[in-house]
Amino acid sequence: MPGDFVIWPAMGLMGGESATIPAVFLSDRVLLYLVVTVVFLFCLVFAFALSTVAFRFRNRLRERRWSRLESVWRPLLLEITSPHARPEAEAAGRLRVHLLWKHVRRQDIPHFLAYVARLAGRLRGEAKSVLIEIAQPFLDDLARRWKRSAPEGRAEAVRILGALGLPAHSDAVVEALDDASPLVAMVAARALMRSGNARYARAVLHTLHRFETWSAGFLASMLAAAGPEAGAELRSQLANPDNPDWTRAVFADTLGQLRDTQAADVAATVLAREKGRDLRGACLRLLGAVGQTRHLPAVRAVCGSADFVVRTHAVAALGRLGEEADVEPLRVALSDRSPWVALQAAWGLKRLKATDLLARVAASSHPRAELVRQVLSGAAS
């Protein structure tokens, strides 16, 4: 009835059963918020899904376009770099190069250079020189504009300049060693060292401190790519006490990879003066690789080091360089509390042809008898 409709809310306000009506209104509002939130999240997920599909579609279109361009460039490049094309007239060769350039539009230059750089990495000699010559007209602009990109773009530009633009654009690549992005700096360092030109070694070695978090083995391999001509600079940096121990250890490992025999004297001197574990270990590895019998006193002096890592490297070097007089110290090292030291001692004795001694130990109740048996069988390494 109309009268009841007017009185009913009032009763709720006075504490009757209708007092739950505001809670109903509240629950409706919460439900509305939930519906709006769900709809918003659905729209957000839909937008993400749509953008992912659009991104994949765009990438596929770009890949197809690049494949189409490469299918045009590839036969022209192979024809130009073919050894059968070299005896032909120079004018005909220039004509083919100009024909190739006409198939490279301005917006395609970055991909063209990346493709040529990738192809140049697989070639050697005159064919690679021809590719580098083909890329030259496009490199000047890249050298001027490389710093305007994001880090990934800068890294790619530096990689291309390093592969195709040295030594003409070496200034840009050397400048990239100081780039704010460690990735760009590392790409520049690798490009400079891979060029095989030792004159870039000094610039790279002076920025090595930026790569402290990188693998020491990776850094040593990268530096070794410069070749034996970098040996003098590496020896100088290894001997320099102002350099951090970890960089000097990398230099020592690099010299070991290069089999730089002149570095053994430097390593022996550093070993006698320095106390850092990593540096001493690297010097001992270097001595084990390129040392001579005159370096044995430096090695023997640290075989009793309190640091088991240094002892391990020292015993390993002693086993490689040692003489008959070193059989007894190596026999004693078999009982070292470190199994790594004992393992290197066993291998050292095997290299020194002390197989009778090892056979007696293997047949005894010696704590390292099992280890010695594995060394004799070649199972342990």
C-alpha positions as MATLAB code, in Angstrom:
seq = 'MPGDFVIWPAMGLMGGESATIPAVFLSDRVLLYLVVTVVFLFCLVFAFALSTVAFRFRNRLRERRWSRLESVWRPLLLEITSPHARPEAEAAGRLRVHLLWKHVRRQDIPHFLAYVARLAGRLRGEAKSVLIEIAQPFLDDLARRWKRSAPEGRAEAVRILGALGLPAHSDAVVEALDDASPLVAMVAARALMRSGNARYARAVLHTLHRFETWSAGFLASMLAAAGPEAGAELRSQLANPDNPDWTRAVFADTLGQLRDTQAADVAATVLAREKGRDLRGACLRLLGAVGQTRHLPAVRAVCGSADFVVRTHAVAALGRLGEEADVEPLRVALSDRSPWVALQAAWGLKRLKATDLLARVAASSHPRAELVRQVLSGAAS';
ca = [
       0.000    0.000    0.000;
       1.254    3.554   -0.542;
       1.232    4.339    3.160;
       3.344    1.319    3.968;
       5.877    2.360    1.317;
       6.420    5.689    3.046;
       6.652    4.329    6.580;
       8.925    1.326    5.747;
      12.258    3.211    5.266;
      11.588    5.202    8.401;
      11.293    2.037   10.385;
      14.691    1.060    9.132;
      16.134    4.273   10.416;
      14.725    3.526   13.876;
      16.589    0.243   14.222;
      14.012   -2.297   12.947;
      14.624   -5.221   10.634;
      15.024   -2.852    7.715;
      18.301   -1.598    9.218;
      20.095   -3.981    6.802;
      19.069   -1.938    3.777;
      22.248    0.295    3.808;
      24.348   -2.918    3.789;
      22.490   -4.031    0.669;
      23.229   -0.697   -0.953;
      26.908   -1.120    0.055;
      27.122   -4.651   -1.347;
      25.665   -3.400   -4.630;
      28.334   -0.735   -4.817;
      31.115   -3.277   -4.134;
      29.644   -5.522   -6.819;
      29.682   -2.583   -9.226;
      33.340   -1.898   -8.422;
      34.169   -5.566   -9.013;
      32.379   -5.579  -12.353;
      34.176   -2.402  -13.442;
      37.530   -3.847  -12.319;
      36.948   -7.114  -14.178;
      35.920   -5.248  -17.318;
      39.008   -3.019  -17.035;
      41.329   -6.002  -16.571;
      39.681   -7.794  -19.469;
      40.217   -4.749  -21.690;
      43.828   -4.505  -20.489;
      44.509   -8.188  -21.241;
      42.804   -7.821  -24.603;
      44.946   -4.778  -25.389;
      48.113   -6.671  -24.423;
      47.074   -9.643  -26.545;
      46.263   -7.363  -29.458;
      49.604   -5.556  -29.159;
      51.433   -8.909  -29.013;
      49.698  -10.106  -32.163;
      50.419   -6.766  -33.861;
      54.065   -6.943  -32.749;
      54.454  -10.493  -34.080;
      52.716   -9.549  -37.315;
      54.974   -6.527  -37.751;
      58.070   -8.633  -37.056;
      56.981  -11.238  -39.585;
      56.394   -8.553  -42.185;
      59.819   -7.095  -41.443;
      61.486  -10.525  -41.613;
      59.822  -11.235  -44.948;
      60.910   -7.865  -46.249;
      64.487   -8.469  -45.077;
      64.483  -11.953  -46.603;
      63.280  -10.457  -49.875;
      66.024   -7.822  -49.787;
      68.698  -10.365  -48.909;
      67.557  -12.561  -51.790;
      68.325   -9.586  -54.057;
      71.626   -8.659  -52.390;
      73.016  -12.176  -51.963;
      73.584  -13.118  -55.625;
      75.052   -9.694  -56.378;
      77.427   -9.888  -53.419;
      78.457  -13.453  -54.239;
      79.077  -12.488  -57.841;
      81.181   -9.498  -56.835;
      83.250  -11.447  -54.298;
      83.583  -14.570  -56.431;
      87.240  -15.381  -57.199;
      86.197  -16.012  -60.814;
      85.113  -12.386  -61.083;
      88.503  -10.930  -60.162;
      90.237  -11.324  -63.549;
      87.365   -9.551  -65.308;
      87.538   -5.921  -66.337;
      87.596   -3.436  -63.503;
      84.853   -1.410  -65.177;
      82.528   -4.428  -65.141;
      83.221   -4.936  -61.460;
      82.374   -1.308  -60.713;
      79.173   -1.675  -62.687;
      78.087   -4.600  -60.514;
      78.871   -2.643  -57.346;
      76.810    0.329  -58.537;
      73.987   -2.028  -59.469;
      74.092   -3.404  -55.916;
      74.048    0.082  -54.401;
      70.912    0.900  -56.402;
      69.152   -1.937  -54.601;
      69.928   -0.380  -51.209;
      67.410    2.278  -50.244;
      68.192    4.716  -47.474;
      65.865    3.042  -44.977;
      67.493   -0.320  -45.740;
      71.079    0.790  -45.088;
      71.259   -0.448  -41.445;
      70.095   -3.921  -42.430;
      72.336   -3.959  -45.498;
      75.369   -3.136  -43.375;
      74.414   -5.760  -40.792;
      74.061   -8.338  -43.570;
      77.401   -7.427  -45.148;
      79.098   -7.531  -41.719;
      77.643  -10.975  -41.070;
      78.823  -12.192  -44.458;
      82.267  -10.612  -43.968;
      82.697  -12.599  -40.762;
      82.596  -15.810  -42.829;
      85.093  -14.711  -45.470;
      88.819  -14.112  -45.556;
      91.364  -12.485  -47.787;
      90.431  -10.580  -50.916;
      86.744  -11.516  -50.780;
      86.428   -9.910  -47.350;
      88.328   -6.827  -48.543;
      85.854   -6.455  -51.411;
      82.914   -6.579  -48.990;
      84.523   -3.939  -46.810;
      85.046   -1.763  -49.869;
      81.377   -2.149  -50.846;
      80.229   -0.991  -47.401;
      82.448    2.099  -47.215;
      80.012    4.659  -48.750;
      77.470    3.879  -46.021;
      79.820    3.864  -43.036;
      80.554    7.585  -42.806;
      76.960    8.379  -41.909;
      76.845    5.494  -39.433;
      80.041    6.755  -37.745;
      78.467   10.194  -37.320;
      75.091    9.014  -36.043;
      75.845    5.916  -33.951;
      75.620    7.759  -30.602;
      72.031    8.854  -31.205;
      70.533    5.377  -30.777;
      69.455    3.344  -27.761;
      72.141    1.085  -26.213;
      71.175   -1.886  -28.394;
      71.335    0.268  -31.518;
      74.681    1.735  -30.470;
      76.069   -1.745  -29.849;
      74.970   -2.912  -33.307;
      76.433    0.196  -34.964;
      79.764   -0.303  -33.171;
      79.796   -3.985  -34.155;
      79.340   -3.029  -37.810;
      81.995   -0.314  -37.632;
      84.369   -2.770  -36.003;
      83.743   -5.427  -38.640;
      83.765   -3.176  -41.717;
      85.143    0.220  -40.738;
      88.597   -0.348  -39.292;
      90.987    1.394  -39.395;
      89.140    4.255  -41.137;
      86.581    4.591  -38.332;
      88.720    3.387  -35.441;
      88.191    6.685  -33.592;
      84.462    5.991  -33.269;
      85.036    2.430  -32.060;
      87.694    3.499  -29.545;
      85.342    6.237  -28.306;
      82.694    3.567  -27.726;
      84.943    1.999  -25.071;
      83.803    4.826  -22.784;
      80.111    4.484  -23.646;
      77.713    4.627  -20.707;
      76.452    1.144  -21.600;
      78.787   -1.721  -20.635;
      77.314   -3.717  -23.536;
      78.414   -1.096  -26.068;
      81.860   -0.887  -24.446;
      82.284   -4.676  -24.572;
      81.227   -4.838  -28.243;
      83.789   -2.126  -29.005;
      86.521   -3.961  -27.078;
      85.828   -7.243  -28.880;
      85.789   -5.527  -32.271;
      89.109   -3.810  -31.634;
      90.832   -6.955  -30.389;
      89.397   -9.129  -33.156;
      90.873   -6.775  -35.725;
      94.257   -8.298  -34.880;
      95.806   -4.833  -34.706;
      97.926   -4.624  -31.568;
      97.862   -0.816  -31.565;
      94.320   -0.946  -30.204;
      95.391   -3.135  -27.279;
      96.469   -0.225  -25.085;
      93.070    1.490  -25.360;
      91.222   -1.738  -24.523;
      93.508   -2.674  -21.616;
      93.031    0.735  -20.039;
      89.251    0.251  -19.980;
      89.285   -3.366  -18.795;
      88.282   -2.254  -15.276;
      84.752   -1.692  -16.623;
      84.299   -5.436  -17.128;
      85.101   -6.678  -13.634;
      81.843   -8.666  -13.447;
      82.558  -10.509  -16.710;
      84.200  -13.927  -16.801;
      87.996  -13.733  -16.521;
      88.319  -16.569  -19.041;
      86.140  -14.708  -21.533;
      88.182  -11.529  -21.098;
      91.466  -13.391  -21.567;
      90.162  -15.026  -24.762;
      88.992  -11.650  -26.033;
      92.392  -10.039  -25.406;
      94.239  -12.982  -26.920;
      92.411  -12.323  -30.211;
      94.807   -9.402  -30.760;
      97.591  -11.906  -31.381;
     101.245  -12.078  -30.307;
     101.882   -8.448  -31.237;
      99.964   -7.402  -28.125;
     102.419   -9.300  -25.921;
     104.621   -6.310  -25.103;
     101.679   -4.227  -23.855;
     100.247   -7.156  -21.893;
     103.597   -7.810  -20.204;
     103.866   -4.139  -19.283;
     100.378   -4.116  -17.759;
     101.024   -7.364  -15.867;
     104.145   -5.877  -14.298;
     102.392   -2.617  -13.351;
     101.543   -2.749   -9.597;
      99.079    0.116  -10.020;
      96.681   -2.158  -11.888;
      94.120   -4.130   -9.834;
      95.084   -7.719   -9.111;
      92.144   -9.135  -11.068;
      93.113   -7.297  -14.265;
      96.729   -8.423  -13.899;
      95.475  -11.997  -13.498;
      93.545  -11.620  -16.771;
      96.700  -10.292  -18.462;
      98.672  -13.299  -17.191;
      96.058  -15.745  -18.492;
      96.037  -13.928  -21.842;
      99.808  -14.213  -22.113;
      99.502  -17.900  -21.318;
      97.016  -18.346  -24.165;
      99.413  -16.505  -26.473;
     102.291  -18.750  -25.328;
     104.369  -15.634  -24.731;
     107.679  -17.027  -23.469;
     108.996  -13.569  -22.573;
     106.208  -13.227  -20.011;
     107.668  -15.953  -17.789;
     110.279  -13.624  -16.292;
     107.577  -11.051  -15.514;
     105.387  -13.721  -13.933;
     108.230  -14.951  -11.719;
     108.905  -11.401  -10.504;
     105.231  -10.721   -9.789;
     104.898  -14.067   -8.013;
     107.720  -13.141   -5.629;
     106.341   -9.677   -4.848;
     102.559  -10.024   -4.713;
     100.345  -11.895   -2.254;
      96.923  -11.924   -3.948;
      95.528  -15.415   -4.509;
      94.107  -14.864   -8.004;
      97.152  -12.996   -9.252;
      99.609  -15.563   -7.889;
      97.517  -18.389   -9.285;
      97.477  -16.762  -12.746;
     101.256  -16.227  -12.646;
     101.773  -19.875  -11.722;
      99.507  -20.973  -14.578;
     101.548  -18.765  -16.905;
     104.813  -20.247  -15.628;
     103.418  -23.733  -16.055;
     102.565  -22.880  -19.670;
     105.690  -21.013  -20.830;
     108.210  -21.187  -17.974;
     111.639  -22.776  -18.109;
     113.830  -24.548  -15.586;
     115.355  -21.230  -14.492;
     111.918  -20.288  -13.132;
     111.750  -23.341  -10.876;
     113.063  -21.513   -7.768;
     110.149  -19.067   -7.968;
     107.698  -21.970   -8.218;
     109.295  -24.044   -5.452;
     109.194  -21.055   -3.113;
     105.402  -21.056   -3.014;
     104.724  -24.796   -2.996;
     104.393  -24.570    0.782;
     101.942  -21.650    0.736;
      99.274  -21.629    3.424;
      96.679  -20.987    0.700;
      95.623  -24.302   -0.844;
      94.701  -22.577   -4.141;
      98.222  -21.197   -4.502;
      99.673  -24.575   -3.479;
      97.564  -26.317   -6.104;
      98.781  -24.048   -8.904;
     102.362  -24.208   -7.629;
     102.426  -28.006   -7.526;
     100.833  -28.109  -11.003;
     103.563  -25.789  -12.349;
     106.241  -27.807  -10.559;
     104.936  -30.974  -12.200;
     105.238  -29.371  -15.644;
     108.638  -27.722  -15.187;
     110.192  -29.981  -12.577;
     113.348  -32.033  -12.678;
     114.363  -35.281  -11.016;
     115.075  -33.357   -7.808;
     111.401  -32.376   -7.659;
     110.127  -35.945   -7.417;
     110.514  -35.983   -3.631;
     108.619  -32.686   -3.026;
     105.844  -33.982   -5.279;
     105.754  -37.271   -3.357;
     105.330  -35.309   -0.146;
     102.565  -33.257   -1.778;
     100.611  -36.476   -2.362;
      99.820  -36.383    1.375;
      98.631  -32.753    1.299;
      95.378  -32.151    3.153;
      93.883  -30.709   -0.031;
      92.825  -33.350   -2.583;
      93.427  -30.816   -5.368;
      97.060  -30.433   -4.377;
      97.442  -34.212   -4.144;
      95.866  -34.628   -7.595;
      98.297  -32.183   -9.198;
     101.187  -33.883   -7.390;
     100.146  -37.259   -8.826;
      99.946  -35.842  -12.344;
     103.322  -34.160  -11.867;
     104.914  -37.445  -10.818;
     103.400  -39.136  -13.839;
     104.840  -36.449  -16.151;
     108.262  -36.921  -14.511;
     108.040  -40.657  -15.254;
     107.940  -41.610  -11.552;
     105.457  -44.367  -12.331;
     107.173  -46.912  -10.058;
     106.664  -44.607   -7.100;
     103.031  -44.071   -8.077;
     102.488  -47.817   -8.474;
     103.790  -48.444   -4.939;
     101.498  -45.770   -3.537;
      98.543  -47.174   -5.497;
      99.151  -50.654   -4.055;
      99.527  -49.386   -0.482;
      97.109  -48.183    2.156;
      98.050  -44.566    1.449;
      95.097  -42.142    1.899;
      95.528  -41.059   -1.739;
      95.935  -44.584   -3.145;
      92.599  -44.493   -4.987;
      93.381  -41.061   -6.461;
      96.780  -42.318   -7.655;
      95.154  -45.371   -9.254;
      92.813  -43.085  -11.196;
      95.717  -40.936  -12.353;
      97.643  -43.996  -13.492;
      94.620  -45.192  -15.455;
      94.035  -41.719  -16.870;
      90.559  -41.461  -15.319;
      91.367  -38.422  -13.148;
      92.027  -35.021  -14.646;
];
